[in-house]
């Protein structure tokens, strides 16, 4: 049987979506979102890989070698931008970093906040360096960055409850804040594009698990569209990932013009296939809990369910719905690609 | 003393203000209730608490989402703050239905879910001891012992932080075998509840109180055996 590289499989998904071509490949392109869970492969802590770009590269390369995903998603943390903008963070030894002080606890400080420079401020240059290095080492599969979208940055700067209340009671302020964070997302995205890595934006807290569809449409969508349009002018496609339940806003996500849409397990893959077909590559949405469970059969059924919901010509990439838990045992993460090879064949 | 008809009108206005998350309206109608001699208990139960049941239904039907719940919560507490002194002055404070220690576990700062759960327990007449977010293990133990609460509710959004739960549960049960533990948060499911040795979990704010009541009933039955 002919063997394909991750790059060929992923490229096929894009061609199926955006052209009349239907390139033959052996199986559905697939990858688990692995970041923090790769620390254990190199005997490092999560804190170490988030603070040392060299170790982050080592962990991601180890993840690629161990699991052989078709895309290497460079999942770091989503507080890199807010840290560079003035948030104080704490880095637990084996957990994701958390904000201990938000830069806009006092909302009035927005007027004095300055955009961070991705090539100089905080850990942003380290992330760029890690992308560059990983791209040099891994050439068979796309090395894909993922950074915070404008709503995620705004939540980091203000706090989730505070920002949601602001959006309901002081929309003009939130608009101003999102103008600022959109510029920040574009700036980081441009720095990534400079090293030939088109950005994907994670908007974990933009789902209907946290906000209303109406809030997505009126408050966030125009900013997403602006980012996509900005990069379209430069002939670069960007991705959009939203965690949690996103069924009511699937069409809106597609209408941003993002060239790939990534959804989480609570969203309906069949509905998403309908919404994205011919307009965006769809990515998702195996439940990340399955990477912790002992039930290999359940993971197999979940993968089968995804492949059944997304027809071969739909330009679909099978992935975990969100980041694989940092505590997931490597042998269970390995099941994922093993099972994809078994039940994801075309 | 308001007539029955006027009382019903005030309670209706109070409910409607809360359902449309109109904090100023809730404050205004709560004050009206007190000024016109409406029983503060009725204002709390038939006004605010009944309205919250409806808010919970709107959430379950996906007509309301978390933003609306947050503003309803603000309006609810604005009303309760006015009613509490009046309830106390009436000398008719009812016995709490139960007591619960709540907190988001160490390493996790995502507290919206926990705050919504707290609101549902408050409105259902429970005594709530809220430890906040990023709470060290020892704090849960100390607070449960200090308050002798029936239930401890542990919340986590991140999988890396939920792994401290089994240790907290083990220590809580060692010190007090009768305490019941509830878990909450997006990554929690029945399999984890069993694996971690907890007693129950809530999938959302709406069913948390029902689940707690079930645990409490089970506990009472065991005690009377």
Short mmCIF file of N, CA, C and O in Angstrom, two decimals, chain A residues 22-127:
data_model
loop_
_atom_site.label_atom_id
_atom_site.label_comp_id
_atom_site.label_asym_id
_atom_site.label_seq_id
_atom_site.Cartn_x
_atom_site.Cartn_y
_atom_site.Cartn_z
N UNK A 22 -10.12 15.78 -6.02
CA UNK A 22 -10.42 14.82 -4.96
C UNK A 22 -9.24 13.85 -4.84
O UNK A 22 -9.33 12.69 -5.23
N UNK A 23 -8.11 14.36 -4.32
CA UNK A 23 -6.91 13.52 -4.29
C UNK A 23 -7.11 12.27 -3.45
O UNK A 23 -7.78 12.31 -2.42
N UNK A 24 -6.55 11.19 -3.95
CA UNK A 24 -6.67 9.92 -3.22
C UNK A 24 -5.68 9.91 -2.06
O UNK A 24 -4.51 10.26 -2.22
N UNK A 25 -6.15 9.51 -0.91
CA UNK A 25 -5.26 9.29 0.23
C UNK A 25 -5.68 7.98 0.91
O UNK A 25 -6.76 7.47 0.65
N UNK A 26 -4.81 7.47 1.77
CA UNK A 26 -5.08 6.16 2.37
C UNK A 26 -6.12 6.21 3.48
O UNK A 26 -6.89 5.28 3.68
N UNK A 27 -6.11 7.30 4.24
CA UNK A 27 -7.03 7.37 5.39
C UNK A 27 -7.30 8.83 5.71
O UNK A 27 -6.67 9.74 5.16
N UNK A 28 -8.24 9.03 6.62
CA UNK A 28 -8.58 10.39 7.05
C UNK A 28 -7.34 11.03 7.70
O UNK A 28 -6.63 10.38 8.47
N UNK A 29 -7.05 12.30 7.34
CA UNK A 29 -5.95 12.97 8.05
C UNK A 29 -6.34 13.14 9.52
O UNK A 29 -7.52 13.38 9.81
N UNK A 30 -5.38 13.01 10.41
CA UNK A 30 -5.76 13.03 11.83
C UNK A 30 -4.61 13.48 12.72
O UNK A 30 -3.44 13.29 12.38
N UNK A 31 -4.97 14.05 13.85
CA UNK A 31 -3.97 14.38 14.87
C UNK A 31 -4.66 14.66 16.20
O UNK A 31 -5.78 15.15 16.21
N UNK A 32 -4.01 14.31 17.30
CA UNK A 32 -4.53 14.77 18.59
C UNK A 32 -3.86 16.11 18.92
O UNK A 32 -2.72 16.33 18.52
N UNK A 33 -4.59 17.02 19.60
CA UNK A 33 -3.95 18.29 20.04
C UNK A 33 -3.07 17.92 21.22
O UNK A 33 -3.57 17.69 22.32
N UNK A 34 -1.79 17.87 21.02
CA UNK A 34 -0.93 17.55 22.16
C UNK A 34 0.04 18.69 22.43
O UNK A 34 0.71 19.17 21.52
N UNK A 35 0.09 19.12 23.64
CA UNK A 35 1.02 20.16 24.07
C UNK A 35 1.58 19.76 25.41
O UNK A 35 2.57 19.03 25.52
N UNK A 36 0.84 20.14 26.46
CA UNK A 36 1.33 19.88 27.82
C UNK A 36 1.58 18.39 28.10
O UNK A 36 2.49 18.04 28.83
N UNK A 37 0.77 17.50 27.47
CA UNK A 37 0.95 16.07 27.75
C UNK A 37 2.27 15.53 27.19
O UNK A 37 2.70 14.44 27.59
N UNK A 38 2.89 16.27 26.28
CA UNK A 38 4.17 15.80 25.73
C UNK A 38 5.34 16.01 26.70
O UNK A 38 6.42 15.44 26.49
N UNK A 39 5.13 16.81 27.75
CA UNK A 39 6.22 17.06 28.72
C UNK A 39 6.73 15.74 29.29
O UNK A 39 7.94 15.52 29.43
N UNK A 40 5.78 14.84 29.59
CA UNK A 40 6.17 13.57 30.23
C UNK A 40 7.06 12.71 29.32
O UNK A 40 7.82 11.88 29.81
N UNK A 41 6.96 12.93 28.00
CA UNK A 41 7.77 12.12 27.08
C UNK A 41 9.26 12.44 27.19
O UNK A 41 10.11 11.65 26.79
N UNK A 42 9.57 13.65 27.69
CA UNK A 42 10.99 14.02 27.78
C UNK A 42 11.41 14.20 29.25
O UNK A 42 12.45 14.78 29.55
N UNK A 43 10.56 13.71 30.16
CA UNK A 43 10.90 13.81 31.58
C UNK A 43 10.90 15.24 32.11
O UNK A 43 11.58 15.55 33.09
N UNK A 44 10.13 16.11 31.46
CA UNK A 44 10.06 17.51 31.93
C UNK A 44 8.71 17.75 32.60
O UNK A 44 7.78 16.94 32.47
N UNK A 45 8.62 18.85 33.35
CA UNK A 45 7.33 19.22 33.91
C UNK A 45 6.61 20.14 32.92
O UNK A 45 7.25 20.68 32.00
N UNK A 46 5.31 20.31 33.14
CA UNK A 46 4.55 21.23 32.26
C UNK A 46 5.11 22.64 32.43
O UNK A 46 5.27 23.38 31.45
N UNK A 47 5.43 23.01 33.65
CA UNK A 47 6.00 24.33 33.89
C UNK A 47 7.25 24.54 33.03
O UNK A 47 7.43 25.59 32.40
N UNK A 48 8.09 23.51 32.98
CA UNK A 48 9.34 23.65 32.22
C UNK A 48 9.10 23.85 30.72
O UNK A 48 9.75 24.69 30.10
N UNK A 49 8.15 23.11 30.17
CA UNK A 49 7.97 23.27 28.71
C UNK A 49 7.28 24.59 28.37
O UNK A 49 7.41 25.09 27.26
N UNK A 50 6.56 25.17 29.35
CA UNK A 50 5.91 26.46 29.08
C UNK A 50 6.89 27.63 29.28
O UNK A 50 6.65 28.73 28.82
N UNK A 51 7.97 27.35 29.97
CA UNK A 51 8.91 28.46 30.24
C UNK A 51 10.20 28.34 29.45
O UNK A 51 10.98 29.29 29.39
N UNK A 52 10.43 27.17 28.83
CA UNK A 52 11.68 26.98 28.11
C UNK A 52 11.35 26.52 26.68
O UNK A 52 11.00 25.35 26.45
N UNK A 53 11.43 27.44 25.71
CA UNK A 53 11.05 27.09 24.33
C UNK A 53 11.84 25.89 23.79
O UNK A 53 11.29 25.09 23.03
N UNK A 54 13.09 25.74 24.21
CA UNK A 54 13.90 24.61 23.75
C UNK A 54 13.29 23.29 24.21
O UNK A 54 13.21 22.32 23.44
N UNK A 55 12.84 23.26 25.46
CA UNK A 55 12.20 22.04 25.97
C UNK A 55 10.84 21.81 25.31
O UNK A 55 10.42 20.68 25.08
N UNK A 56 10.15 22.91 25.01
CA UNK A 56 8.86 22.80 24.32
C UNK A 56 9.07 22.13 22.96
O UNK A 56 8.34 21.20 22.59
N UNK A 57 10.10 22.56 22.23
CA UNK A 57 10.41 21.96 20.93
C UNK A 57 10.71 20.47 21.11
O UNK A 57 10.16 19.61 20.40
N UNK A 58 11.54 20.19 22.11
CA UNK A 58 11.93 18.80 22.35
C UNK A 58 10.69 17.93 22.63
O UNK A 58 10.56 16.81 22.13
N UNK A 59 9.78 18.48 23.44
CA UNK A 59 8.57 17.74 23.81
C UNK A 59 7.68 17.52 22.58
O UNK A 59 7.15 16.43 22.38
N UNK A 60 7.53 18.57 21.76
CA UNK A 60 6.66 18.43 20.59
C UNK A 60 7.25 17.46 19.56
O UNK A 60 6.52 16.70 18.93
N UNK A 61 8.56 17.49 19.42
CA UNK A 61 9.21 16.56 18.49
C UNK A 61 9.06 15.13 19.02
O UNK A 61 8.76 14.20 18.27
N UNK A 62 9.21 14.98 20.34
CA UNK A 62 9.03 13.65 20.94
C UNK A 62 7.59 13.17 20.72
O UNK A 62 7.35 11.99 20.43
N UNK A 63 6.63 14.09 20.83
CA UNK A 63 5.22 13.75 20.59
C UNK A 63 5.01 13.31 19.15
O UNK A 63 4.29 12.35 18.88
N UNK A 64 5.66 14.02 18.22
CA UNK A 64 5.52 13.66 16.81
C UNK A 64 6.10 12.27 16.56
O UNK A 64 5.48 11.44 15.89
N UNK A 65 7.27 12.02 17.11
CA UNK A 65 7.91 10.72 16.89
C UNK A 65 7.10 9.58 17.49
O UNK A 65 6.98 8.51 16.92
N UNK A 66 6.54 9.86 18.67
CA UNK A 66 5.79 8.80 19.35
C UNK A 66 4.43 8.52 18.69
O UNK A 66 4.04 7.39 18.50
N UNK A 67 3.69 9.62 18.37
CA UNK A 67 2.31 9.41 17.93
C UNK A 67 2.12 9.50 16.41
O UNK A 67 1.11 9.08 15.90
N UNK A 68 3.07 10.11 15.72
CA UNK A 68 2.99 10.28 14.26
C UNK A 68 1.68 10.95 13.79
O UNK A 68 0.95 10.41 12.93
N UNK A 69 1.35 12.09 14.34
CA UNK A 69 0.15 12.80 13.89
C UNK A 69 0.39 13.41 12.49
O UNK A 69 1.54 13.60 12.10
N UNK A 70 -0.69 13.73 11.79
CA UNK A 70 -0.54 14.34 10.46
C UNK A 70 -0.29 15.84 10.53
O UNK A 70 0.10 16.45 9.54
N UNK A 71 -0.61 16.44 11.67
CA UNK A 71 -0.30 17.86 11.89
C UNK A 71 0.35 17.94 13.27
O UNK A 71 -0.08 17.26 14.21
N UNK A 72 1.38 18.77 13.39
CA UNK A 72 1.96 19.01 14.72
C UNK A 72 1.40 20.35 15.19
O UNK A 72 1.85 21.42 14.75
N UNK A 73 0.38 20.30 16.03
CA UNK A 73 -0.21 21.54 16.53
C UNK A 73 0.64 22.01 17.71
O UNK A 73 0.82 21.27 18.68
N UNK A 74 1.14 23.23 17.61
CA UNK A 74 2.07 23.72 18.65
C UNK A 74 1.28 24.35 19.79
O UNK A 74 1.22 25.58 19.96
N UNK A 75 0.63 23.47 20.54
CA UNK A 75 -0.24 23.89 21.64
C UNK A 75 0.60 24.25 22.86
O UNK A 75 1.19 23.37 23.49
N UNK A 76 0.65 25.55 23.18
CA UNK A 76 1.44 25.99 24.35
C UNK A 76 0.43 26.37 25.43
O UNK A 76 -0.25 25.53 25.98
N UNK A 77 0.30 27.66 25.71
CA UNK A 77 -0.79 28.08 26.60
C UNK A 77 -1.40 29.32 25.98
O UNK A 77 -0.82 29.92 25.08
N UNK A 78 -2.55 29.72 26.48
CA UNK A 78 -3.25 30.85 25.87
C UNK A 78 -3.10 32.13 26.69
O UNK A 78 -3.87 33.06 26.56
N UNK A 79 -2.08 32.13 27.55
CA UNK A 79 -1.86 33.34 28.37
C UNK A 79 -0.57 34.06 27.95
O UNK A 79 -0.16 35.02 28.61
N UNK A 80 0.04 33.59 26.88
CA UNK A 80 1.31 34.20 26.43
C UNK A 80 1.12 35.68 26.10
O UNK A 80 1.93 36.53 26.49
N UNK A 81 0.04 35.99 25.39
CA UNK A 81 -0.21 37.39 25.00
C UNK A 81 -0.51 38.26 26.22
O UNK A 81 0.05 39.35 26.36
N UNK A 82 -1.40 37.77 27.11
CA UNK A 82 -1.78 38.62 28.26
C UNK A 82 -0.61 38.81 29.22
O UNK A 82 -0.48 39.86 29.86
N UNK A 83 0.27 37.82 29.28
CA UNK A 83 1.46 37.98 30.12
C UNK A 83 2.32 39.11 29.56
O UNK A 83 2.79 39.98 30.31
N UNK A 84 2.48 39.12 28.23
CA UNK A 84 3.28 40.18 27.60
C UNK A 84 2.60 41.54 27.74
O UNK A 84 3.25 42.58 27.66
N UNK A 85 1.28 41.53 27.97
CA UNK A 85 0.55 42.79 28.12
C UNK A 85 0.45 43.24 29.57
O UNK A 85 -0.14 44.27 29.87
N UNK A 86 0.99 42.45 30.50
CA UNK A 86 1.02 42.91 31.89
C UNK A 86 0.35 42.03 32.93
O UNK A 86 0.38 42.35 34.12
N UNK A 87 -0.28 40.92 32.52
CA UNK A 87 -0.85 40.01 33.54
C UNK A 87 0.29 39.36 34.33
O UNK A 87 1.37 39.12 33.78
N UNK A 88 0.02 39.05 35.59
CA UNK A 88 0.98 38.25 36.35
C UNK A 88 0.49 36.81 36.33
O UNK A 88 -0.69 36.55 36.54
N UNK A 89 1.41 35.88 36.08
CA UNK A 89 1.03 34.47 35.98
C UNK A 89 1.71 33.65 37.06
O UNK A 89 2.77 34.02 37.56
N UNK A 90 1.06 32.53 37.39
CA UNK A 90 1.73 31.53 38.22
C UNK A 90 1.82 30.25 37.40
O UNK A 90 0.88 29.90 36.70
N UNK A 91 2.96 29.57 37.49
CA UNK A 91 3.17 28.35 36.73
C UNK A 91 3.24 27.17 37.68
O UNK A 91 4.29 26.88 38.24
N UNK A 92 2.11 26.44 37.88
CA UNK A 92 2.17 25.24 38.71
C UNK A 92 3.13 24.23 38.05
O UNK A 92 3.28 24.23 36.82
N UNK A 93 3.73 23.39 38.87
CA UNK A 93 4.73 22.47 38.32
C UNK A 93 4.14 21.59 37.21
O UNK A 93 4.74 21.43 36.15
N UNK A 94 2.97 21.03 37.48
CA UNK A 94 2.40 20.17 36.45
C UNK A 94 0.98 20.53 36.07
O UNK A 94 0.08 19.69 36.05
N UNK A 95 0.81 21.81 35.79
CA UNK A 95 -0.49 22.27 35.33
C UNK A 95 -0.28 23.46 34.41
O UNK A 95 0.83 23.99 34.33
N UNK A 96 -1.36 23.85 33.73
CA UNK A 96 -1.24 25.04 32.89
C UNK A 96 -1.10 26.28 33.76
O UNK A 96 -1.59 26.30 34.89
N UNK A 97 -0.44 27.30 33.23
CA UNK A 97 -0.28 28.53 34.00
C UNK A 97 -1.64 29.20 34.21
O UNK A 97 -2.56 29.01 33.42
N UNK A 98 -1.73 29.95 35.29
CA UNK A 98 -2.97 30.69 35.57
C UNK A 98 -2.62 32.15 35.87
O UNK A 98 -1.52 32.45 36.32
N UNK A 99 -3.56 33.03 35.60
CA UNK A 99 -3.33 34.45 35.91
C UNK A 99 -3.57 34.68 37.39
O UNK A 99 -4.59 34.26 37.92
N UNK A 100 -2.63 35.34 38.04
CA UNK A 100 -2.85 35.71 39.44
C UNK A 100 -3.22 37.19 39.56
O UNK A 100 -3.77 37.61 40.56
N UNK A 101 -2.90 37.96 38.53
CA UNK A 101 -3.35 39.35 38.52
C UNK A 101 -3.61 39.75 37.07
O UNK A 101 -2.75 39.59 36.20
N UNK A 102 -4.81 40.25 36.84
CA UNK A 102 -5.18 40.62 35.47
C UNK A 102 -4.82 42.09 35.22
O UNK A 102 -5.04 42.94 36.09
N UNK A 103 -4.28 42.36 34.04
CA UNK A 103 -3.81 43.72 33.72
C UNK A 103 -4.95 44.74 33.74
O UNK A 103 -4.73 45.91 34.03
N UNK A 104 -6.17 44.28 33.44
CA UNK A 104 -7.30 45.23 33.43
C UNK A 104 -8.29 44.95 34.55
O UNK A 104 -9.50 45.09 34.38
N UNK A 105 -7.77 44.57 35.71
CA UNK A 105 -8.66 44.46 36.88
C UNK A 105 -9.38 45.79 37.05
O UNK A 105 -10.57 45.84 37.35
N UNK A 106 -8.62 46.86 36.84
CA UNK A 106 -9.20 48.20 36.79
C UNK A 106 -9.44 48.50 35.32
O UNK A 106 -8.49 48.71 34.55
N UNK A 107 -10.70 48.50 34.92
CA UNK A 107 -11.00 48.58 33.49
C UNK A 107 -10.50 49.88 32.87
O UNK A 107 -10.23 49.95 31.67
N UNK A 108 -10.35 50.90 33.69
CA UNK A 108 -9.90 52.20 33.20
C UNK A 108 -8.48 52.18 32.64
O UNK A 108 -8.08 53.11 31.93
N UNK A 109 -7.74 51.12 32.97
CA UNK A 109 -6.36 51.09 32.52
C UNK A 109 -6.21 50.79 31.02
O UNK A 109 -5.10 50.83 30.49
N UNK A 110 -7.32 50.48 30.38
CA UNK A 110 -7.24 50.13 28.95
C UNK A 110 -6.58 51.24 28.13
O UNK A 110 -5.78 50.97 27.25
N UNK A 111 -6.91 52.51 28.47
CA UNK A 111 -6.39 53.61 27.65
C UNK A 111 -4.86 53.70 27.72
O UNK A 111 -4.24 54.25 26.82
N UNK A 112 -4.27 53.17 28.80
CA UNK A 112 -2.81 53.27 28.90
C UNK A 112 -2.10 51.97 28.49
O UNK A 112 -0.87 51.88 28.54
N UNK A 113 -2.89 50.97 28.09
CA UNK A 113 -2.28 49.69 27.72
C UNK A 113 -1.67 49.79 26.31
O UNK A 113 -2.29 50.31 25.40
N UNK A 114 -0.45 49.28 26.19
CA UNK A 114 0.20 49.31 24.86
C UNK A 114 0.33 47.91 24.30
O UNK A 114 0.55 46.95 25.05
N UNK A 115 0.22 47.80 22.99
CA UNK A 115 0.35 46.49 22.35
C UNK A 115 1.74 45.92 22.62
O UNK A 115 2.73 46.65 22.68
N UNK A 116 1.80 44.60 22.78
CA UNK A 116 3.09 43.95 23.00
C UNK A 116 3.75 43.67 21.65
O UNK A 116 3.07 43.55 20.63
N UNK A 117 5.06 43.58 21.65
CA UNK A 117 5.82 43.27 20.45
C UNK A 117 6.18 41.78 20.47
O UNK A 117 6.96 41.34 21.32
N UNK A 118 5.60 40.99 19.56
CA UNK A 118 5.84 39.54 19.60
C UNK A 118 7.32 39.16 19.47
O UNK A 118 7.69 38.05 19.86
N UNK A 119 8.12 40.04 18.94
CA UNK A 119 9.54 39.68 18.79
C UNK A 119 10.36 40.06 20.02
O UNK A 119 11.54 39.76 20.10
N UNK A 120 9.72 40.76 20.97
CA UNK A 120 10.48 41.22 22.14
C UNK A 120 9.86 40.89 23.49
O UNK A 120 10.57 40.71 24.48
N UNK A 121 8.54 40.89 23.57
CA UNK A 121 7.89 40.92 24.89
C UNK A 121 7.46 39.55 25.42
O UNK A 121 6.88 38.74 24.70
N UNK A 122 7.73 39.34 26.70
CA UNK A 122 7.28 38.13 27.39
C UNK A 122 7.82 36.87 26.74
O UNK A 122 8.96 36.82 26.27
N UNK A 123 6.95 35.85 26.70
CA UNK A 123 7.37 34.57 26.11
C UNK A 123 7.02 34.46 24.63
O UNK A 123 7.20 33.40 24.02
N UNK A 124 6.50 35.57 24.06
CA UNK A 124 6.11 35.51 22.65
C UNK A 124 7.30 35.19 21.72
O UNK A 124 7.18 34.34 20.83
N UNK A 125 8.46 35.84 21.90
CA UNK A 125 9.60 35.49 21.03
C UNK A 125 10.00 34.02 21.18
O UNK A 125 10.39 33.38 20.21
N UNK A 126 9.87 33.49 22.38
CA UNK A 126 10.19 32.09 22.63
C UNK A 126 9.27 31.17 21.83
O UNK A 126 9.71 30.16 21.29
N UNK A 127 7.98 31.55 21.77
CA UNK A 127 7.03 30.73 21.00
C UNK A 127 7.41 30.76 19.51
O UNK A 127 7.43 29.72 18.84
#
